[in-house]
JSON list of C-alpha atoms in Angstrom, two decimals:
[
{"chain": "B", "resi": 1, "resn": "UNK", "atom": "CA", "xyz": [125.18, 14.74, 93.56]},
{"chain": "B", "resi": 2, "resn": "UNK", "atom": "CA", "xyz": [122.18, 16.69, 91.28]},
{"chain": "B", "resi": 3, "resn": "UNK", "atom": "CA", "xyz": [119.07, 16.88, 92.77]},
{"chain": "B", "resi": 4, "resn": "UNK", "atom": "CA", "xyz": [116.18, 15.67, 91.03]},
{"chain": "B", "resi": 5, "resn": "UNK", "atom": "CA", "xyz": [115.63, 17.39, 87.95]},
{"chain": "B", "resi": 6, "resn": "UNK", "atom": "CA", "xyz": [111.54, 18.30, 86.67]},
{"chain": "B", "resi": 7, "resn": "UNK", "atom": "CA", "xyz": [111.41, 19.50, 82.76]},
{"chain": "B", "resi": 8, "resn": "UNK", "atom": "CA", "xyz": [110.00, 21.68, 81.78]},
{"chain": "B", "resi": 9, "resn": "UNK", "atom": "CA", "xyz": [109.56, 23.96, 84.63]},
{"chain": "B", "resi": 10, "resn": "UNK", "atom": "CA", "xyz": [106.40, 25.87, 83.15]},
{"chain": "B", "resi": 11, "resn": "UNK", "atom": "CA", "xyz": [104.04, 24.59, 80.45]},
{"chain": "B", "resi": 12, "resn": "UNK", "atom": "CA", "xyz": [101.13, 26.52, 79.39]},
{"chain": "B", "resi": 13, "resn": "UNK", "atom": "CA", "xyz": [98.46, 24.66, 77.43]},
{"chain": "B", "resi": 14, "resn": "UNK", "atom": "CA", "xyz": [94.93, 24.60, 76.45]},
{"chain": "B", "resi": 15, "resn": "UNK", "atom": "CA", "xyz": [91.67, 22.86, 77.29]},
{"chain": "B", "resi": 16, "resn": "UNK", "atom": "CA", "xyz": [91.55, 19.62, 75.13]},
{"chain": "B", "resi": 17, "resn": "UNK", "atom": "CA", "xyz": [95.22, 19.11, 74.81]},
{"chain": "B", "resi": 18, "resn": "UNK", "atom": "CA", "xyz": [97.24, 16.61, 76.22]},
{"chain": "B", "resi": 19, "resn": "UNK", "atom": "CA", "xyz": [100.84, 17.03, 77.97]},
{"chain": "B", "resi": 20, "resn": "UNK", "atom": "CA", "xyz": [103.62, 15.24, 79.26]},
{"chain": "B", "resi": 21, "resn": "UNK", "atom": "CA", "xyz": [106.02, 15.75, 82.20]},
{"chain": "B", "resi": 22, "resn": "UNK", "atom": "CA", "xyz": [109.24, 14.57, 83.18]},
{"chain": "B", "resi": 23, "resn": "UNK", "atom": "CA", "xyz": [111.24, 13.28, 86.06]},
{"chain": "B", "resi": 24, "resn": "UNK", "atom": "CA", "xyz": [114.95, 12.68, 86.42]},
{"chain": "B", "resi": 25, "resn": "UNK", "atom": "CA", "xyz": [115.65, 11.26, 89.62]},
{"chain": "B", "resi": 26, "resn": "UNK", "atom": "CA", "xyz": [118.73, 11.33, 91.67]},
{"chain": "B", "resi": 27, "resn": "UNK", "atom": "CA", "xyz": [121.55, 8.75, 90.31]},
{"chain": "B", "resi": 28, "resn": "UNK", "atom": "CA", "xyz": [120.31, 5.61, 92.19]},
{"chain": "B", "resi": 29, "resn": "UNK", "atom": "CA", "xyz": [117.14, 6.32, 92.93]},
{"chain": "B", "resi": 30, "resn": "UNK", "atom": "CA", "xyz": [114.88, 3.80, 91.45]},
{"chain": "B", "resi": 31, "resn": "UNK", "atom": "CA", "xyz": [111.28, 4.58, 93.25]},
{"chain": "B", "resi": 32, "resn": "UNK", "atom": "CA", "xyz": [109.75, 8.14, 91.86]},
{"chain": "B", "resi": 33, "resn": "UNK", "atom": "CA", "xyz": [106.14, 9.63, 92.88]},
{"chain": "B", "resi": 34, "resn": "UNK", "atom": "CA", "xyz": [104.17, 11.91, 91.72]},
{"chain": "B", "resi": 35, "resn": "UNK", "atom": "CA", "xyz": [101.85, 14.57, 93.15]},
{"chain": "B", "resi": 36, "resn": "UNK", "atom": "CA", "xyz": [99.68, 17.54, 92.23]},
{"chain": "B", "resi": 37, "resn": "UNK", "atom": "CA", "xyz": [99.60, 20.65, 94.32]},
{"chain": "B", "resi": 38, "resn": "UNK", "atom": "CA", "xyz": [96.81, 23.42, 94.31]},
{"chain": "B", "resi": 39, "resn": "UNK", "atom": "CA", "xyz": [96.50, 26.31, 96.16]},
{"chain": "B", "resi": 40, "resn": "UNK", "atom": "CA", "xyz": [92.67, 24.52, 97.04]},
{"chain": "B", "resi": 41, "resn": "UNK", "atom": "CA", "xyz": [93.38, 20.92, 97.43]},
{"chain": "B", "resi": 42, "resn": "UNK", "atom": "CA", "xyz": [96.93, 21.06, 98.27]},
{"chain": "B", "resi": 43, "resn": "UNK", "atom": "CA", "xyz": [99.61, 18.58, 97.67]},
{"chain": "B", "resi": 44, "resn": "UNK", "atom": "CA", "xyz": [97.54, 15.14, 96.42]},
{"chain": "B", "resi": 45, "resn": "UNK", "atom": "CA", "xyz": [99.15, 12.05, 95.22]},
{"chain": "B", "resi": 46, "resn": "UNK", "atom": "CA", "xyz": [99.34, 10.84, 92.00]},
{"chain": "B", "resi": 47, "resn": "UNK", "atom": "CA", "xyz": [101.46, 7.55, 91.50]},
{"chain": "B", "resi": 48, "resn": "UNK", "atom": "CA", "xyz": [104.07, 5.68, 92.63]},
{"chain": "B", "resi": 49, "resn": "UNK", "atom": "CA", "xyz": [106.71, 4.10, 90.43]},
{"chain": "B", "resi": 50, "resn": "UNK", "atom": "CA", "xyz": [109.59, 1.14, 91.81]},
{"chain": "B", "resi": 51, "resn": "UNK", "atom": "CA", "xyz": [111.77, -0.80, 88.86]},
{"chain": "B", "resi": 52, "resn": "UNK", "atom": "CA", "xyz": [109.10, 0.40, 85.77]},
{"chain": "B", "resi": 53, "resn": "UNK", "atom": "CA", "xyz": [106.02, -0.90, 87.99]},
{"chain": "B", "resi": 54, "resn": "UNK", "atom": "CA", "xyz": [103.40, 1.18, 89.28]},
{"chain": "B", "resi": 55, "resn": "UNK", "atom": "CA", "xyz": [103.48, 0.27, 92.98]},
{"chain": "B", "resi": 56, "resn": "UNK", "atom": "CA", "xyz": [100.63, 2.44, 94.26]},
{"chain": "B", "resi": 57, "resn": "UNK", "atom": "CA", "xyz": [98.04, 5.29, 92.22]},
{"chain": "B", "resi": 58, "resn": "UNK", "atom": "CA", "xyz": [96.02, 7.90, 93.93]},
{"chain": "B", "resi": 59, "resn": "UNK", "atom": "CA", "xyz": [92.60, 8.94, 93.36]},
{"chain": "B", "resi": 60, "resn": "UNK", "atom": "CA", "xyz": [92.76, 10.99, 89.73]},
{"chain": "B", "resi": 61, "resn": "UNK", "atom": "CA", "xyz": [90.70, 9.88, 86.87]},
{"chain": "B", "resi": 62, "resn": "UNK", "atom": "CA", "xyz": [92.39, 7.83, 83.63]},
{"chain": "B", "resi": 63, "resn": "UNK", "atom": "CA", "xyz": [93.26, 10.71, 81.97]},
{"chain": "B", "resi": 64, "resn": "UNK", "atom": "CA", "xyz": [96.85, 10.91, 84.45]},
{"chain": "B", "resi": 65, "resn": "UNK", "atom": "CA", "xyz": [99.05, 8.41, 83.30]},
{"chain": "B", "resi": 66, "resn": "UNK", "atom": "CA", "xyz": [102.44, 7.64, 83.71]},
{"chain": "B", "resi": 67, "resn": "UNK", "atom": "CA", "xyz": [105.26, 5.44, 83.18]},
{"chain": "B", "resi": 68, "resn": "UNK", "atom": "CA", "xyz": [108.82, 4.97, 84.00]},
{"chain": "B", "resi": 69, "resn": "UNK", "atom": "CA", "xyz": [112.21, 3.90, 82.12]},
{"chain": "B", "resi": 70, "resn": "UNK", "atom": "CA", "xyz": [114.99, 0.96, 83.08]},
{"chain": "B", "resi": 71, "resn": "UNK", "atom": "CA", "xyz": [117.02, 4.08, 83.73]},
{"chain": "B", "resi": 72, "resn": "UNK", "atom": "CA", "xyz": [114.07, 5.03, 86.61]},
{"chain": "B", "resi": 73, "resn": "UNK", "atom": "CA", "xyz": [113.27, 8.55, 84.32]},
{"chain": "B", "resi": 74, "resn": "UNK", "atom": "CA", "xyz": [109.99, 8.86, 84.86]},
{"chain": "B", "resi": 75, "resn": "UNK", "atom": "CA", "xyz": [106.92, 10.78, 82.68]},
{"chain": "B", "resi": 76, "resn": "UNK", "atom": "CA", "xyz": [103.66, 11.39, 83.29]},
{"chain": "B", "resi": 77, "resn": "UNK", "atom": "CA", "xyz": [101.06, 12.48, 80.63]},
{"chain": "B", "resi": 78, "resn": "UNK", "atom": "CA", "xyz": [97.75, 14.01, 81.04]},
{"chain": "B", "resi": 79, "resn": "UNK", "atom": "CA", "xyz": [95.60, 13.75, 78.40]},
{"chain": "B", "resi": 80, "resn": "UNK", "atom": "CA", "xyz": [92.30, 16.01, 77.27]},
{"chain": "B", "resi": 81, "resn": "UNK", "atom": "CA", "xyz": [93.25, 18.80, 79.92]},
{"chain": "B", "resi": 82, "resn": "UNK", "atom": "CA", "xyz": [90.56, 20.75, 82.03]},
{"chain": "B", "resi": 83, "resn": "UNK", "atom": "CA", "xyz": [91.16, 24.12, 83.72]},
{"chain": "B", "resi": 84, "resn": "UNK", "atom": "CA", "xyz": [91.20, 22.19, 87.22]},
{"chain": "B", "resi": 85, "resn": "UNK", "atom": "CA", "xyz": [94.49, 20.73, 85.65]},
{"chain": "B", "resi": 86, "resn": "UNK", "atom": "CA", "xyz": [96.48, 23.96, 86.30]},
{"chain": "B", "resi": 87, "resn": "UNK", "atom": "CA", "xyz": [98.55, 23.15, 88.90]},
{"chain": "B", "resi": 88, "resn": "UNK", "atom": "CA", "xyz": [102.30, 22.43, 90.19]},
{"chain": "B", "resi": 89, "resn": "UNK", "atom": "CA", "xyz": [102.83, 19.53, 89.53]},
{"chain": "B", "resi": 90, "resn": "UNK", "atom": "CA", "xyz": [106.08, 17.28, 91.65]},
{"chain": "B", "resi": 91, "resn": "UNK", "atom": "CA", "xyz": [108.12, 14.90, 91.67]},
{"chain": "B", "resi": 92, "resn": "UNK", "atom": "CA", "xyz": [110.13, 12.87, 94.21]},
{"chain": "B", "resi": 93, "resn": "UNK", "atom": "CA", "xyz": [112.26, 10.29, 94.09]},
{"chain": "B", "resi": 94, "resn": "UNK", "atom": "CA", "xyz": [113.89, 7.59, 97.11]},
{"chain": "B", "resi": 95, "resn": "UNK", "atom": "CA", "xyz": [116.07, 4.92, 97.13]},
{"chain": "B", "resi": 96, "resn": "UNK", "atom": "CA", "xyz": [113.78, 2.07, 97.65]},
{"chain": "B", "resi": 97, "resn": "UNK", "atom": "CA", "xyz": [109.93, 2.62, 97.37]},
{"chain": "B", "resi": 98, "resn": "UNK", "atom": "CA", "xyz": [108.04, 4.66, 100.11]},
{"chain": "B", "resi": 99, "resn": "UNK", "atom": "CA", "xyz": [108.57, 3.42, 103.53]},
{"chain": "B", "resi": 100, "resn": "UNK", "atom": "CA", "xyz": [108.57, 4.92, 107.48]},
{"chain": "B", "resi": 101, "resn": "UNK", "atom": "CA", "xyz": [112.58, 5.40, 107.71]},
{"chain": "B", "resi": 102, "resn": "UNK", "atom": "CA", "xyz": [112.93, 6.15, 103.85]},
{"chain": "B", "resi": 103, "resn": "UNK", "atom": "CA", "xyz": [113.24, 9.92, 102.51]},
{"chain": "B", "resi": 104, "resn": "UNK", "atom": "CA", "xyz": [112.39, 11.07, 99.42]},
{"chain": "B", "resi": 105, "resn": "UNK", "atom": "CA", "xyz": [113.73, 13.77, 97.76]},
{"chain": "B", "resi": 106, "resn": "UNK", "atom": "CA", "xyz": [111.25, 16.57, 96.01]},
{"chain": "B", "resi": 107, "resn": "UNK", "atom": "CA", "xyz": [112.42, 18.10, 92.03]},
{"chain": "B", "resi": 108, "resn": "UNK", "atom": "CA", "xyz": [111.10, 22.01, 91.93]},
{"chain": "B", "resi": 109, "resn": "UNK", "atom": "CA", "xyz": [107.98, 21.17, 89.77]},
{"chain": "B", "resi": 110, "resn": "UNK", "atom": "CA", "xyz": [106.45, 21.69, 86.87]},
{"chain": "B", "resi": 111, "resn": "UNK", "atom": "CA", "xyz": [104.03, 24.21, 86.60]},
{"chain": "B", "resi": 112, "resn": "UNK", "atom": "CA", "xyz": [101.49, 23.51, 84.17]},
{"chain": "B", "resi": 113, "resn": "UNK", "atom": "CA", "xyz": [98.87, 26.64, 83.25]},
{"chain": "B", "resi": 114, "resn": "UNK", "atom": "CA", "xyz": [95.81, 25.35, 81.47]},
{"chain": "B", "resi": 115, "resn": "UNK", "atom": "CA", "xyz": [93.29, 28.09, 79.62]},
{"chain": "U", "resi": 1, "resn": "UNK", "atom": "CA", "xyz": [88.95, 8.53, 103.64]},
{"chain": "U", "resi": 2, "resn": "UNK", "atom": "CA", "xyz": [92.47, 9.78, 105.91]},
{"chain": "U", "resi": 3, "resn": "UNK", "atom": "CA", "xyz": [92.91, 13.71, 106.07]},
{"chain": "U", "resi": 4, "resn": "UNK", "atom": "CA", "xyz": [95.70, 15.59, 107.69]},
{"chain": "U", "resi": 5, "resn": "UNK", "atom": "CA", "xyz": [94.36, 18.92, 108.94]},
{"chain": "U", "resi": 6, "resn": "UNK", "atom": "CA", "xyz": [97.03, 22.04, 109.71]},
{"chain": "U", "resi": 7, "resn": "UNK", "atom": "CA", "xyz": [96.12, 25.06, 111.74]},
{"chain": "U", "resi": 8, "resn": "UNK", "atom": "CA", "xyz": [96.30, 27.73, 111.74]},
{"chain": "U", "resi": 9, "resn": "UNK", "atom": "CA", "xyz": [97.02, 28.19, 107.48]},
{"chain": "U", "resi": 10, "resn": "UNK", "atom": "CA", "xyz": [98.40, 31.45, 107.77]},
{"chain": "U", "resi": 11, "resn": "UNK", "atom": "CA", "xyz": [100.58, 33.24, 110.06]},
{"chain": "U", "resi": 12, "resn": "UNK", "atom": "CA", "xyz": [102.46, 36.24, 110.39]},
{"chain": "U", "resi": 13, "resn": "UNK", "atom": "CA", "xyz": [105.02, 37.29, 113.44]},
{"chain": "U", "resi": 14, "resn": "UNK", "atom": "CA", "xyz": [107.79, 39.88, 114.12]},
{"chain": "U", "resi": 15, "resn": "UNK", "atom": "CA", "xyz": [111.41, 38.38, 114.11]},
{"chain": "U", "resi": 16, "resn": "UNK", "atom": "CA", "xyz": [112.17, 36.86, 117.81]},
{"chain": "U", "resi": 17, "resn": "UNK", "atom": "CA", "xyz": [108.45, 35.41, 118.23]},
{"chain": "U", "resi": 18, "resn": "UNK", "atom": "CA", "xyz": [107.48, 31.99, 119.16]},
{"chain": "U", "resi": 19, "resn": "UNK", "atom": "CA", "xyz": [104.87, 30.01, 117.27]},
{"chain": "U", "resi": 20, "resn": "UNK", "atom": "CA", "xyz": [103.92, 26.91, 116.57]},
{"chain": "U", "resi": 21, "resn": "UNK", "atom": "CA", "xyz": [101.73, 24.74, 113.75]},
{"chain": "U", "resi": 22, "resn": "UNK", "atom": "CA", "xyz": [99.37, 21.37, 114.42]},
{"chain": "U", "resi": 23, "resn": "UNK", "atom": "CA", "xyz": [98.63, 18.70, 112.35]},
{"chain": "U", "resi": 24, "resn": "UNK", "atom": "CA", "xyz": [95.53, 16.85, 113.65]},
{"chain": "U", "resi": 25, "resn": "UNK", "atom": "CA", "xyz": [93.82, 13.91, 112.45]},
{"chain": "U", "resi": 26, "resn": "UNK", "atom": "CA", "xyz": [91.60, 11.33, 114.01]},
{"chain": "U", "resi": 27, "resn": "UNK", "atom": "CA", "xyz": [93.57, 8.36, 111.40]},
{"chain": "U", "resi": 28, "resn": "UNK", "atom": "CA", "xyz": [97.10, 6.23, 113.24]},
{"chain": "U", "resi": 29, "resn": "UNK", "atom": "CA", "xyz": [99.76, 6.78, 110.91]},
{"chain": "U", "resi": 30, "resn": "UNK", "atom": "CA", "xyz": [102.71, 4.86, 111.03]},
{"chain": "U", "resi": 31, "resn": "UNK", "atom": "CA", "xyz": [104.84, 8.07, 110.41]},
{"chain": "U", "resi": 32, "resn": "UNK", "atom": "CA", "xyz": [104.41, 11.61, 110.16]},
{"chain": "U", "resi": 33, "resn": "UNK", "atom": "CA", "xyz": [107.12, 14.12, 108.20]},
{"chain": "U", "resi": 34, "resn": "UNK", "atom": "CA", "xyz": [107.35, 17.84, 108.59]},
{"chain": "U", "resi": 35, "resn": "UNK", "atom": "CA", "xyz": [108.16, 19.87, 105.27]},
{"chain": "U", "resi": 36, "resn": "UNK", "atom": "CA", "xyz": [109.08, 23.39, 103.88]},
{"chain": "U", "resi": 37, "resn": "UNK", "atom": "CA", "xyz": [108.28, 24.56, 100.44]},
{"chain": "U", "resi": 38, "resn": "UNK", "atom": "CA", "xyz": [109.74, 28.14, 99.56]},
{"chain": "U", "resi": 39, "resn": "UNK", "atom": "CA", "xyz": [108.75, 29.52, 96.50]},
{"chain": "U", "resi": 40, "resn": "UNK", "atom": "CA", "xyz": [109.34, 28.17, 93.21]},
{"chain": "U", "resi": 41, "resn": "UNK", "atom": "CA", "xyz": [110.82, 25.00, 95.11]},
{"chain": "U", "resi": 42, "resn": "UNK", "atom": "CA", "xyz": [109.88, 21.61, 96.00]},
{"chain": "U", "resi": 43, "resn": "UNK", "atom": "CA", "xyz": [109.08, 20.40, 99.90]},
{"chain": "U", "resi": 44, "resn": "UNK", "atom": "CA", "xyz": [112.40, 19.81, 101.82]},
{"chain": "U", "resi": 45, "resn": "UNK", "atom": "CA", "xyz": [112.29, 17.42, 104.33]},
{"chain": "U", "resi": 46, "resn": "UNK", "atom": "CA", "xyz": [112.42, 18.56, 108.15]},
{"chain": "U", "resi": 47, "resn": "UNK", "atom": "CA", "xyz": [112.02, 15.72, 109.78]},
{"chain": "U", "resi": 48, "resn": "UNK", "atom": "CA", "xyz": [110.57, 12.44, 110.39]},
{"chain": "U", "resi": 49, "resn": "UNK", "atom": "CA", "xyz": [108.53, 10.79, 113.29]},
{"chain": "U", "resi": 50, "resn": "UNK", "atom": "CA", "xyz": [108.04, 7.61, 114.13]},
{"chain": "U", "resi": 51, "resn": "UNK", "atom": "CA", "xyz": [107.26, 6.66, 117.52]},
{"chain": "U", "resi": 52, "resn": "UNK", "atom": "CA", "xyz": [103.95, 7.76, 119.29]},
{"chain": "U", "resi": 53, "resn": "UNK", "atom": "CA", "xyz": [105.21, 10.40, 121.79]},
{"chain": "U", "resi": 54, "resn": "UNK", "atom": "CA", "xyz": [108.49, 10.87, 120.03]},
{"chain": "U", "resi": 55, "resn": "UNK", "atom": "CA", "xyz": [109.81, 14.71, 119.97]},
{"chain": "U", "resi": 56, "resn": "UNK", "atom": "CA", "xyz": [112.97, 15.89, 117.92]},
{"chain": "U", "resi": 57, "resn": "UNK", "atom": "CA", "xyz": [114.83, 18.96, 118.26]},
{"chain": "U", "resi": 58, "resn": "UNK", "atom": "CA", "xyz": [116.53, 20.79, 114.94]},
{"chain": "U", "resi": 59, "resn": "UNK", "atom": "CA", "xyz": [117.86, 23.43, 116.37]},
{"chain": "U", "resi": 60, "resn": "UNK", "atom": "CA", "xyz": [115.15, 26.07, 117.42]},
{"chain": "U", "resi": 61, "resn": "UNK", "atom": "CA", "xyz": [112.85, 24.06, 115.64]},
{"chain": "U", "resi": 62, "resn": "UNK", "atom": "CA", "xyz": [110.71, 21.36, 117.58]},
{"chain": "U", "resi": 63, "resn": "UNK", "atom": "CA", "xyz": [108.51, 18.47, 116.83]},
{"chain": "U", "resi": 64, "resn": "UNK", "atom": "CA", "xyz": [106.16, 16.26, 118.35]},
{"chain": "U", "resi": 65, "resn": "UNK", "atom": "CA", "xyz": [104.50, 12.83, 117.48]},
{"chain": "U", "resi": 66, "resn": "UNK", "atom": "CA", "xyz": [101.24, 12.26, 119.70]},
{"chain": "U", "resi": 67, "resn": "UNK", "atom": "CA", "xyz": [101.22, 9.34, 121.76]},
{"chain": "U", "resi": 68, "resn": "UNK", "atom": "CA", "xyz": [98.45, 8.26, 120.03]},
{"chain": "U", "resi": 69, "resn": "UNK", "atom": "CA", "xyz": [100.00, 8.60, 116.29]},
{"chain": "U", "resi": 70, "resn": "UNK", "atom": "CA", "xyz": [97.37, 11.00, 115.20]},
{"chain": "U", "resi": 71, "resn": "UNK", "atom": "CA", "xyz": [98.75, 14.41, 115.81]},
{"chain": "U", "resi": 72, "resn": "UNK", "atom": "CA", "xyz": [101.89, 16.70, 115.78]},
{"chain": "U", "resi": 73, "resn": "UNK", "atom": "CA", "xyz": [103.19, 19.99, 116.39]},
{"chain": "U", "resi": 74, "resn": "UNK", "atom": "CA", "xyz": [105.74, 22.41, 115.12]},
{"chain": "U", "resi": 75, "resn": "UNK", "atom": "CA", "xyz": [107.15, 24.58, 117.34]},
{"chain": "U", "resi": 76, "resn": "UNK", "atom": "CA", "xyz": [109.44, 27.47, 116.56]},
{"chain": "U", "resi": 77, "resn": "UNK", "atom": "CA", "xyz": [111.55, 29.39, 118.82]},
{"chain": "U", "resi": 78, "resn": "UNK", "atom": "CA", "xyz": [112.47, 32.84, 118.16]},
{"chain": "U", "resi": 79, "resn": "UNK", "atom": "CA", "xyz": [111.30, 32.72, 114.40]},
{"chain": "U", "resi": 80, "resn": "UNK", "atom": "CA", "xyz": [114.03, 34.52, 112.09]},
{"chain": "U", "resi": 81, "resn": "UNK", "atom": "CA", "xyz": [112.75, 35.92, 108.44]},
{"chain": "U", "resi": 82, "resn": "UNK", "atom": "CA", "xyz": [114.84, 32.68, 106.65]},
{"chain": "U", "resi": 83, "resn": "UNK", "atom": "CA", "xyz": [111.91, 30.47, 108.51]},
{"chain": "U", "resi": 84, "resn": "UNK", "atom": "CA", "xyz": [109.44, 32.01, 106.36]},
{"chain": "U", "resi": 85, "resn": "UNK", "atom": "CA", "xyz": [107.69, 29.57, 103.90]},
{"chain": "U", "resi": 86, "resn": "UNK", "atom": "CA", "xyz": [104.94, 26.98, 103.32]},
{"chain": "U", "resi": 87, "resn": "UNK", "atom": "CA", "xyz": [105.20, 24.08, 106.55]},
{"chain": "U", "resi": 88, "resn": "UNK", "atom": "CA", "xyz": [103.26, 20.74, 105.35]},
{"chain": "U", "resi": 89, "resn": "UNK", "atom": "CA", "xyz": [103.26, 17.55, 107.42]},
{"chain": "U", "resi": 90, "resn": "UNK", "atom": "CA", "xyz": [102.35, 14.18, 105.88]},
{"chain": "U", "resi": 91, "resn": "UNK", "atom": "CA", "xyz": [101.60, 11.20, 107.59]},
{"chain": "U", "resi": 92, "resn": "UNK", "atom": "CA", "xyz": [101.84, 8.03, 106.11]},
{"chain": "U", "resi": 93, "resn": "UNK", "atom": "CA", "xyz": [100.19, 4.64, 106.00]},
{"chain": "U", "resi": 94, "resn": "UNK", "atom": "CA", "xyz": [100.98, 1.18, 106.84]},
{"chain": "U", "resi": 95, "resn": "UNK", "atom": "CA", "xyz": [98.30, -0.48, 105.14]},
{"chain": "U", "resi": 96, "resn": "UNK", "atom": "CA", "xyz": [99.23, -2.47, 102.11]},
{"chain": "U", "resi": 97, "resn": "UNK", "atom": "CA", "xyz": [101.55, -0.12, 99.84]},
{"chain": "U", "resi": 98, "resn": "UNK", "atom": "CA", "xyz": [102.73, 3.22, 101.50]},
{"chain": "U", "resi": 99, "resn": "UNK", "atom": "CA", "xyz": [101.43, 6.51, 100.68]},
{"chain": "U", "resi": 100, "resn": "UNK", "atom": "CA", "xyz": [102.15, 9.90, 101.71]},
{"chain": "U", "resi": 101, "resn": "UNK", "atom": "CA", "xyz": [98.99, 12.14, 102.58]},
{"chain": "U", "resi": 102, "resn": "UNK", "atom": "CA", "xyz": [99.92, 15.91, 103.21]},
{"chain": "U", "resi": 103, "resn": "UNK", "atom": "CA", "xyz": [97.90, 18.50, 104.85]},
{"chain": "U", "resi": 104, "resn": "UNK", "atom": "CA", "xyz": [96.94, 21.67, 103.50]},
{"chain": "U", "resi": 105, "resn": "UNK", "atom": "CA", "xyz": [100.20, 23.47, 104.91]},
{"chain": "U", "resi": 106, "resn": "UNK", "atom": "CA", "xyz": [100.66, 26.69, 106.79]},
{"chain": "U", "resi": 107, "resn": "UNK", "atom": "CA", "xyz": [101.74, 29.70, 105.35]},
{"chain": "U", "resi": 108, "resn": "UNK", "atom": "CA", "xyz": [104.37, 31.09, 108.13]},
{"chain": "U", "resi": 109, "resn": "UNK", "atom": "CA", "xyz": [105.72, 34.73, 107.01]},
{"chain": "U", "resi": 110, "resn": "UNK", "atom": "CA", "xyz": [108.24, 35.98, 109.58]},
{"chain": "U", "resi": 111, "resn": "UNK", "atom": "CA", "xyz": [108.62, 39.97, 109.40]},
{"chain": "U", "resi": 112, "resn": "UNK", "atom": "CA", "xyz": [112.47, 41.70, 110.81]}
]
């Protein structure tokens, strides 16, 4: 069974632009989350997404959106980027949406370079 | 706000050493997972903890859920270089909708 797939797997951009991420999640999988990881904050939350819904967000300003397909793909966009934006950015995906038995599994990232 | 802390962040040991990583935090959580990241790579989950006092053994790898739900511990026996990599634990909440907060991670570099 593939893994969960992250595309592209670097991005460079620069400060104003906008840019959008994507998520294939393993065949079944219908709940995918993001996060963002820095070498200073470490790995932070983004958003949760179950059946096209977003189930649960974390604390990142409007400009991090995202969305996700009937097929469960999922993107996220970021929108007028700041340096702070560098960053790895992951995905995971899990059967049903996040729970204390339930395991999700992580893609490899995207890592997005921002000057 | 809930925090995971992780200490220490970095550490480096010959081949054959013991060690072992904390995760401390003065929130309950529900559950508490153990991951490594290698380079270029997502988090793999290690393991997952559920019961206050709980310990699970993968093979010379240890854990341990406090009694209290607010801490665990890694422990390592006879690290080989194939351990090395980035160790994060995240606990998560049972309040309303789950989410997953992860601590800052510890960098473990094992040296033959």
């Amino acid at each position: 069974k593939a893994g969960v797939t992250q595309t592209p797997r670097y991005l460079i951009k620069t400060r104003g632009q906008q840019v959008t991420l994507s998520c294939s999640p393993i065949s079944g999988h219908r709940s995918v989350s993001w996060y963002q990881q820095t070498p200073g904050q470490g790995l932070q939350f983004l958003f949760e997404y179950f059946s096209e819904t977003q189930r649960n967000k974390g604390n990142f300003p409007g400009r991090f959106s995202g969305r996700q397909f009937s097929n469960s793909r999922s993107e996220m966009n970021v929108s007028t980027l700041e340096l702070g934006d560098s960053a790895l950015y992951l995905c995971a995906s899990s059967l049903v949406p996040r729970g204390s038995t339930d395991t999700q599994y992580f893609g490899p990232g995207t890592r997005l370079t921002v000057l | 706000t809930q925090l995971l802390e992780q200490s220490p962040q970095f550490l480096s040991i010959q081949e054959g050493e013991n060690l072992t990583v904390y995760c401390n935090s003065s929130s309950v959580f529900s559950s508490l997972q153990w991951y490594r990241q290698e380079p270029g790579e997502g988090p793999v989950l290690l393991v997952t903890v559920v019961t206050g006092g709980e310990v699970k053994k993968l093979k010379r790898l240890t854990f341990q859920f406090g009694d209290a739900r607010k801490d665990s511990s890694l422990h390592i026996t006879a690290a080989q270089p194939g351990d090395t990599g980035l160790y994060l634990c995240a606990g998560e909440n049972s309040g309303g909708y789950n989410k997953l907060i992860f601590g800052a991670g510890t960098r473990l570099a094992v040296h033959p």
